[in-house]
Coordinates of C-alpha atoms in Angstrom, one line a residue:
X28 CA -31.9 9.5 15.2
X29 CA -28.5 10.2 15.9
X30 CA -26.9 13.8 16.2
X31 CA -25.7 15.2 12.9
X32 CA -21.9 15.0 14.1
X33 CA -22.4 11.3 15.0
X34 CA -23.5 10.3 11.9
X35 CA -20.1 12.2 10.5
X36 CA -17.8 10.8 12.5
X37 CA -19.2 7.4 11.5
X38 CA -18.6 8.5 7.7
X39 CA -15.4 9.7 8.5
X40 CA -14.3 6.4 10.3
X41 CA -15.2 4.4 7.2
X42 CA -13.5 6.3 5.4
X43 CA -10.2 6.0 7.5
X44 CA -11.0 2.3 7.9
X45 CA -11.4 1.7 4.0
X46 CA -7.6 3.6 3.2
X47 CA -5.7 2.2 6.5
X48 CA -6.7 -1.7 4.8
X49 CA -6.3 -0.5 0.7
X50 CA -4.0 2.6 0.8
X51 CA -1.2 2.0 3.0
X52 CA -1.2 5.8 3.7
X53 CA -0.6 6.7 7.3
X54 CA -0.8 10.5 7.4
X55 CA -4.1 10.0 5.4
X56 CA -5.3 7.6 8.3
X57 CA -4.4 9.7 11.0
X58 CA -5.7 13.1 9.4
X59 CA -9.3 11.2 8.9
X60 CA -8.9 9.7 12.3
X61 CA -8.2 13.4 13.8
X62 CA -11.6 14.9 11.7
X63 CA -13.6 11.6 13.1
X64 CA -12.5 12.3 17.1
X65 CA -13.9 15.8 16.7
X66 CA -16.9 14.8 15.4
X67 CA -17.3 12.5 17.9
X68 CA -16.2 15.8 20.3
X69 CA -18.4 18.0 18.8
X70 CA -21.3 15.4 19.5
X71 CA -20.6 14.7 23.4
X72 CA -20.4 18.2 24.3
X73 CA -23.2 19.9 22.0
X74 CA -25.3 16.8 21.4
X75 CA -25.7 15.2 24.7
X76 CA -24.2 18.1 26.7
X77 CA -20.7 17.0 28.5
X78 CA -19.5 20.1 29.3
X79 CA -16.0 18.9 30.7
X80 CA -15.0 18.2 27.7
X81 CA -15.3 21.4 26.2
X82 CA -11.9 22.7 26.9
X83 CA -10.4 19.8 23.9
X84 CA -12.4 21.7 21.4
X85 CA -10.2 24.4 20.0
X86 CA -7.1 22.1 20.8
X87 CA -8.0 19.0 18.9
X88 CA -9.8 21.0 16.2
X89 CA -6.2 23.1 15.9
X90 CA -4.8 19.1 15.1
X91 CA -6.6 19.1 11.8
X92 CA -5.1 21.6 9.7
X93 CA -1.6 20.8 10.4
X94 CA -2.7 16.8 9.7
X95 CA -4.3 17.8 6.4
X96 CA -0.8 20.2 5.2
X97 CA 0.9 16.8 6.2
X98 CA -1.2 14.6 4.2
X99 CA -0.8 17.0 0.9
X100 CA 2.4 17.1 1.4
X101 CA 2.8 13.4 1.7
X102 CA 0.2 12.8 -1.3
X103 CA 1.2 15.1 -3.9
X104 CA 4.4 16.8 -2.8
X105 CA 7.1 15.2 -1.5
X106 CA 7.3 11.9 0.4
X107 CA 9.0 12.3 3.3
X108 CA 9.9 10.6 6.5
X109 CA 7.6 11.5 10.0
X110 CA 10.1 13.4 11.7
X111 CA 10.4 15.8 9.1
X112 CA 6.4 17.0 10.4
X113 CA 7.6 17.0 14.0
X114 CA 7.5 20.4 14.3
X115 CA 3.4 20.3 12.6
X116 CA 2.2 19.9 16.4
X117 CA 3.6 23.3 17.1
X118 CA -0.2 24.6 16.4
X119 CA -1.8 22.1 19.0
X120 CA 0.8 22.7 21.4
X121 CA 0.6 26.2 21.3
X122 CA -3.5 26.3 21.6
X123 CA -3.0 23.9 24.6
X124 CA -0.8 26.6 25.8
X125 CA -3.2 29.5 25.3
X126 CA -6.2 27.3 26.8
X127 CA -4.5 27.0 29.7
X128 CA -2.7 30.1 30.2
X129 CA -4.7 32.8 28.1
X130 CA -7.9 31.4 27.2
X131 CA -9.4 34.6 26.0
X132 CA -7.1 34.2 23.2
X133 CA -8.5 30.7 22.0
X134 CA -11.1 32.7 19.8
X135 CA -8.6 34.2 17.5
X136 CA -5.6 31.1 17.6
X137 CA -8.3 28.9 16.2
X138 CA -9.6 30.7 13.5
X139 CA -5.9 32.2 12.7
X140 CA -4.6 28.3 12.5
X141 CA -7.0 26.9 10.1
X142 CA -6.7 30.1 7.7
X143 CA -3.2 30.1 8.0
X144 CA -2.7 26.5 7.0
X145 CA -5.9 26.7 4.4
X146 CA -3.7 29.7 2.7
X147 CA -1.0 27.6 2.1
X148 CA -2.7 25.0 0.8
X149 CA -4.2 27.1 -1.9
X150 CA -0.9 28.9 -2.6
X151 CA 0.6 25.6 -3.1
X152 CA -2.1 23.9 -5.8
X153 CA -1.7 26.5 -8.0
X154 CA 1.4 25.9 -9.5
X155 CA 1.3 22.3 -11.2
X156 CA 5.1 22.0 -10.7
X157 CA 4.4 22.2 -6.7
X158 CA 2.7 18.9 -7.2
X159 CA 5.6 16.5 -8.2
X160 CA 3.5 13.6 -7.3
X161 CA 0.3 13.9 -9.0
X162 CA -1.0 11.6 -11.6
X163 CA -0.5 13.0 -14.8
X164 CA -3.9 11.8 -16.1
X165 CA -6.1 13.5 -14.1
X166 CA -4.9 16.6 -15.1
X167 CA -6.3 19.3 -12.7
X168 CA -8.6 17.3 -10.4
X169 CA -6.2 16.6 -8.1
X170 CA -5.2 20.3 -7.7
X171 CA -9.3 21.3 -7.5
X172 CA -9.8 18.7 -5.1
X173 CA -7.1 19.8 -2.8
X174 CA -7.9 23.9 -3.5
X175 CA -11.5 22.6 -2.3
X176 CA -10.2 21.3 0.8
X177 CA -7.6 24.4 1.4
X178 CA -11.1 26.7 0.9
X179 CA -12.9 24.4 3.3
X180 CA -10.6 25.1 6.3
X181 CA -10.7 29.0 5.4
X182 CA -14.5 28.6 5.2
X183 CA -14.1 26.8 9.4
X184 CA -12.2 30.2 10.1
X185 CA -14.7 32.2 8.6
X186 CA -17.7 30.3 10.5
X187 CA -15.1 30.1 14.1
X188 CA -15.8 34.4 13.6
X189 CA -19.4 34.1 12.9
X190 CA -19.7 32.0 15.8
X191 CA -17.8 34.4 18.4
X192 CA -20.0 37.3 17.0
X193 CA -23.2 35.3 17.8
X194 CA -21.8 35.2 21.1
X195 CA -20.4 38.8 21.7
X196 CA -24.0 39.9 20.5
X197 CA -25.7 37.8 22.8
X198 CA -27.3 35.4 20.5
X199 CA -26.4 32.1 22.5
X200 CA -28.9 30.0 20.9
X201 CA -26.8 30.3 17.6
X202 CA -23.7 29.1 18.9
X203 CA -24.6 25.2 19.2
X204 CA -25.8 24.7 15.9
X205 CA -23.4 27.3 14.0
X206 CA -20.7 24.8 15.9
X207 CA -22.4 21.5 14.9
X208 CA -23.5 22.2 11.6
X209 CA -20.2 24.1 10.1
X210 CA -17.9 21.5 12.2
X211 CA -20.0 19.2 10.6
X212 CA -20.1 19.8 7.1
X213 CA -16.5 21.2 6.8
X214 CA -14.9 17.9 8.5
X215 CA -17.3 15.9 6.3
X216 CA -16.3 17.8 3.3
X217 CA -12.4 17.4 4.2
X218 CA -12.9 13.7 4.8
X219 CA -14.6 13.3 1.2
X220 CA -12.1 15.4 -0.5
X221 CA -8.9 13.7 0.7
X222 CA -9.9 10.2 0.5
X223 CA -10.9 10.5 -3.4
X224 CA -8.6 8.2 -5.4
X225 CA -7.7 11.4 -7.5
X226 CA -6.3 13.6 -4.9
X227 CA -3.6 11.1 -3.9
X228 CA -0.7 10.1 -5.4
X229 CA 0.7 5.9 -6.9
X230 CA 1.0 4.4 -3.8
X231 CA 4.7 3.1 -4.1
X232 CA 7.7 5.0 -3.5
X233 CA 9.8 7.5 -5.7
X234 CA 13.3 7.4 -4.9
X235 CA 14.3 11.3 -3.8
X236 CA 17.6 12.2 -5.3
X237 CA 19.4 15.1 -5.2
X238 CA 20.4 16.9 -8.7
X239 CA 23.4 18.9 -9.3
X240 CA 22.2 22.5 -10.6
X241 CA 21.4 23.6 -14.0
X242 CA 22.9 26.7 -15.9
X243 CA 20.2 29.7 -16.4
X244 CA 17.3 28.8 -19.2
X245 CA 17.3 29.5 -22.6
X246 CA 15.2 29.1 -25.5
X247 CA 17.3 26.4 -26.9
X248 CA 17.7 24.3 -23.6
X249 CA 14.2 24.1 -23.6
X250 CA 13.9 22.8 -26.5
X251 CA 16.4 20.4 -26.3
X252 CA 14.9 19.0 -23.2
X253 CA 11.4 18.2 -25.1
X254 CA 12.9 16.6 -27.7
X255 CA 14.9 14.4 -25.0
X256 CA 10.8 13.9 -23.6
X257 CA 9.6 13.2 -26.8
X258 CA 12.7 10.6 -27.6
X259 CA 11.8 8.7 -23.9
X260 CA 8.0 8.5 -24.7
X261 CA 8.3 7.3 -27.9
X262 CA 11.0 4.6 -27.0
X263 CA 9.9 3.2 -23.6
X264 CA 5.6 4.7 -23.8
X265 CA 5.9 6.4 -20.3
X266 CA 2.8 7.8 -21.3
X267 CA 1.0 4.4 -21.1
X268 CA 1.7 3.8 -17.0
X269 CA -1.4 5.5 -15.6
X270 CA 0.4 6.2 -12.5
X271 CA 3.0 8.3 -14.3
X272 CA 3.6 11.5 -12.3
X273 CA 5.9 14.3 -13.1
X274 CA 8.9 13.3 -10.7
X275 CA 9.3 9.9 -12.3
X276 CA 9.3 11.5 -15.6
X277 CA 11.5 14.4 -14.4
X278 CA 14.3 11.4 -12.9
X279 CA 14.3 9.1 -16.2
X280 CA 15.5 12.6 -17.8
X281 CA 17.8 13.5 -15.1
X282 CA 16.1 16.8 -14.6
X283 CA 14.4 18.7 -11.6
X284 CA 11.0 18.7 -11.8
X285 CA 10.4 22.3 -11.8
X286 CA 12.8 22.6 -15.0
X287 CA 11.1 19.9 -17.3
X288 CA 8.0 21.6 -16.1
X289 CA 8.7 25.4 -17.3
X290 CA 10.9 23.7 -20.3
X291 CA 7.1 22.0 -21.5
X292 CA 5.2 25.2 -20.8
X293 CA 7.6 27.9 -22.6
X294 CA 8.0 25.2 -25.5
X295 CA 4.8 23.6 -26.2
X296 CA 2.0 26.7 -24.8
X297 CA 0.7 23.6 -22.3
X298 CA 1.7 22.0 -19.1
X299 CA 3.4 18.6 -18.5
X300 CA -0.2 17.1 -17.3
X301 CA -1.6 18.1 -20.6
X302 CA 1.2 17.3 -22.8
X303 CA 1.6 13.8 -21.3
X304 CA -2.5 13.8 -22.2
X305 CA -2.1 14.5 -25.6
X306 CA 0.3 11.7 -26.3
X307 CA -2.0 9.1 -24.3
X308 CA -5.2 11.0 -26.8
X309 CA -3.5 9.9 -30.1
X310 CA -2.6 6.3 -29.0
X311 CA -6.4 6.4 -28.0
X312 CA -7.5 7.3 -31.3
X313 CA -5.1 4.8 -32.8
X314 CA -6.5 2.2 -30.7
X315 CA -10.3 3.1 -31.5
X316 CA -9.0 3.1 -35.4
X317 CA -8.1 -0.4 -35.2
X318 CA -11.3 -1.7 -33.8
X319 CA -10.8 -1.4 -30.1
X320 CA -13.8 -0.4 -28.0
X321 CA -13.7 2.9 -26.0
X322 CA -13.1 1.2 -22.8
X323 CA -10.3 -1.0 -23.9
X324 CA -8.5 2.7 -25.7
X325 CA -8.9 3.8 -22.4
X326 CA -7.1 1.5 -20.5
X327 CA -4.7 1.0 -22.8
X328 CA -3.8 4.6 -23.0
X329 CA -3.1 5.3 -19.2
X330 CA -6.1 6.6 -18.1
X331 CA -7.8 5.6 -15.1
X332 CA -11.1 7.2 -14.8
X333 CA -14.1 7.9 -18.2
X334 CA -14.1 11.4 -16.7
X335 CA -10.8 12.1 -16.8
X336 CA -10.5 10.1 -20.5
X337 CA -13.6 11.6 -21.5
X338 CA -12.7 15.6 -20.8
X339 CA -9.2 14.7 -22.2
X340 CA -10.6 13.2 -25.5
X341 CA -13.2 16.1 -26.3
X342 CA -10.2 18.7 -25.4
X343 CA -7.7 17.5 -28.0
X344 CA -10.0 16.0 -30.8
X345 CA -13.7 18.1 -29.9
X346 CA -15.3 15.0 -30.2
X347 CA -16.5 12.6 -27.8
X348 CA -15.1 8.9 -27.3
X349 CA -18.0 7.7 -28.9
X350 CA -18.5 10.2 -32.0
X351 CA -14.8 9.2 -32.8
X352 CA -15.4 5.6 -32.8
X353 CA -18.5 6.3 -35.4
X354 CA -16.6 7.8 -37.7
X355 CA -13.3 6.0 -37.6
X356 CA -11.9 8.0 -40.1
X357 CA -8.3 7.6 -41.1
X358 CA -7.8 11.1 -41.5
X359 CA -8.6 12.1 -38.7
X360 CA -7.8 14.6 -35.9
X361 CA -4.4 12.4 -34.3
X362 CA -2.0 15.0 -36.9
X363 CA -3.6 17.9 -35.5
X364 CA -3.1 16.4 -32.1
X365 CA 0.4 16.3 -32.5
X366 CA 1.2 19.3 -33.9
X367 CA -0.4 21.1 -31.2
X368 CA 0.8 19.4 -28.3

């Protein structure tokens, strides 16, 4: 019985409930809290029609894509300190500005805001090296989670036009559910997708040093540096910690992370994410050799998640988990996994 916003907004504050008590992650808090209050917006004015509160539309809705760059940032990026996203509330600030001043300007800021910020966000994901603080086992969900979230706030700019051509063509009746139903299901959507476990970084802190600069790249330094990576996995099993990420891996060699991560890609054909993958694959296989059960080589291995482990395990051997524990063949795929990887 209740409006389709409500019933979001309630989501979306369980949601912001369940990481402010487990998480510990305060821009992730506040970003869910800002999608909830809109929801709850979105139903007071088009569900049981308050019209005076109207005017906070466009200017809290301009507070969510500033609060989800912020919370990538935080998650995957770089962790920084709050006054470093001071400057985030420019967008709000400024669509308070134009609401009172210029309000026939509202319908373009809004739309220009979330595609602006949903841009970058895509820009961002797609290079792995951009994403310092990603766990290394789940590969490329973190970066297709977040792309799904960047596409979701272009898809709010797309439906903020549809919705001021329903009303330049005269077709009021559209506008209230175009506005509840896409505010709805795109602040749903960004809820979901930034609470899953695999689009946030290891909760604890990584110490942010700065590096002195390294000479130009060459063939040979790149080498070098993955035999100083294989040498550190093989002596302390970095590849075991399933909250690894590429910055811790990129400090214990004394390296920026965007050097160990072309120095892996020019040597090996892979990334660092899939590398790291491979070496947590053959201890897996290992592990299932000597009688462990799939779940046990799993955990043991670094991985987190049987979808992750699963897609990993069929990549570098092309056989499931369970078809390599039937045959528990000594010679088996683990050489060829290493001489690819």
């Amino acid at each position: 019985m209740l409006p389709i916003p409500a019933f979001v907004a309630l989501v979306l504050s369980y949601l912001a409930l369940r990481a402010f008590l487990s998480e510990g992650r305060p821009f992730l808090v506040l970003f869910l809290v800002s999608c909830a209050i809109q929801s709850v917006l979105v139903t007071l004015v088009n569900g049981y029609n308050i019209g005076e509160l109207r005017p906070l539309l466009p200017v809290s809705a301009t507070m969510v894509p500033p609060l989800a760059w912020i919370t990538f940032q935080d998650a995957l990026v770089s962790r920084r300190q709050s006054h470093r996203f001071v400057w985030q509330i420019a967008a709000p600030v400024f669509t308070l500005f134009c609401r009172v001043f210029a309000p026939e300007t509202i319908d373009i800021i809004v739309p220009l805001v979330f595609l602006g910020y949903g841009c970058a966000i895509l820009l961002q994901v797609q290079n792995a090296s951009d994403m310092p603080l990603a766990r290394l086992e789940a590969g490329r969900v973190p970066a297709v989670l977040w792309q799904g979230l960047g596409w979701a706030l272009v898809g709010s700019a797309l439906c903020d036009v549809l919705i001021t051509l329903a009303f330049l063509t005269g077709n009021d009746s559209w506008i209230g559910w175009l506005i509840t139903l896409s505010s709805s299901l795109v602040l749903l959507l960004l809820g979901m997708l930034s609470g899953s476990p695999s689009a946030m970084s290891p909760t604890e802190e990584v110490a942010q040093t700065v590096l002195p600069p390294l000479p130009e790249d060459t063939e040979k330094e790149d080498r070098e540096i993955v035999k100083k990576l294989e040498a550190l996995l093989a002596r302390d099993a970095l590849h075991l910690d399933p909250n690894l990420t590429l910055l811790r891996l990129a400090r214990r060699l004394q390296l920026p992370e965007k050097r160990l991560s072309r120095a892996v890609n020019r040597t090996t054909d892979s990334n660092v994410s899939r590398y790291i993958n491979a070496w947590r694959i053959r201890h897996a296989c290992t592990r299932i050799e000597e009688g462990a059960s799939v779940t046990e080589a799993m955990l043991d291995s670094g991985f987190n998640t049987k979808s992750n482990f699963n897609r990993e395990f069929l990549r570098e051997t092309g056989l499931r988990p369970s078809q390599w524990q039937s045959t528990r063949t000594k010679t088996s795929n683990i050489t060829h996994i290493s001489k690819t990887s």
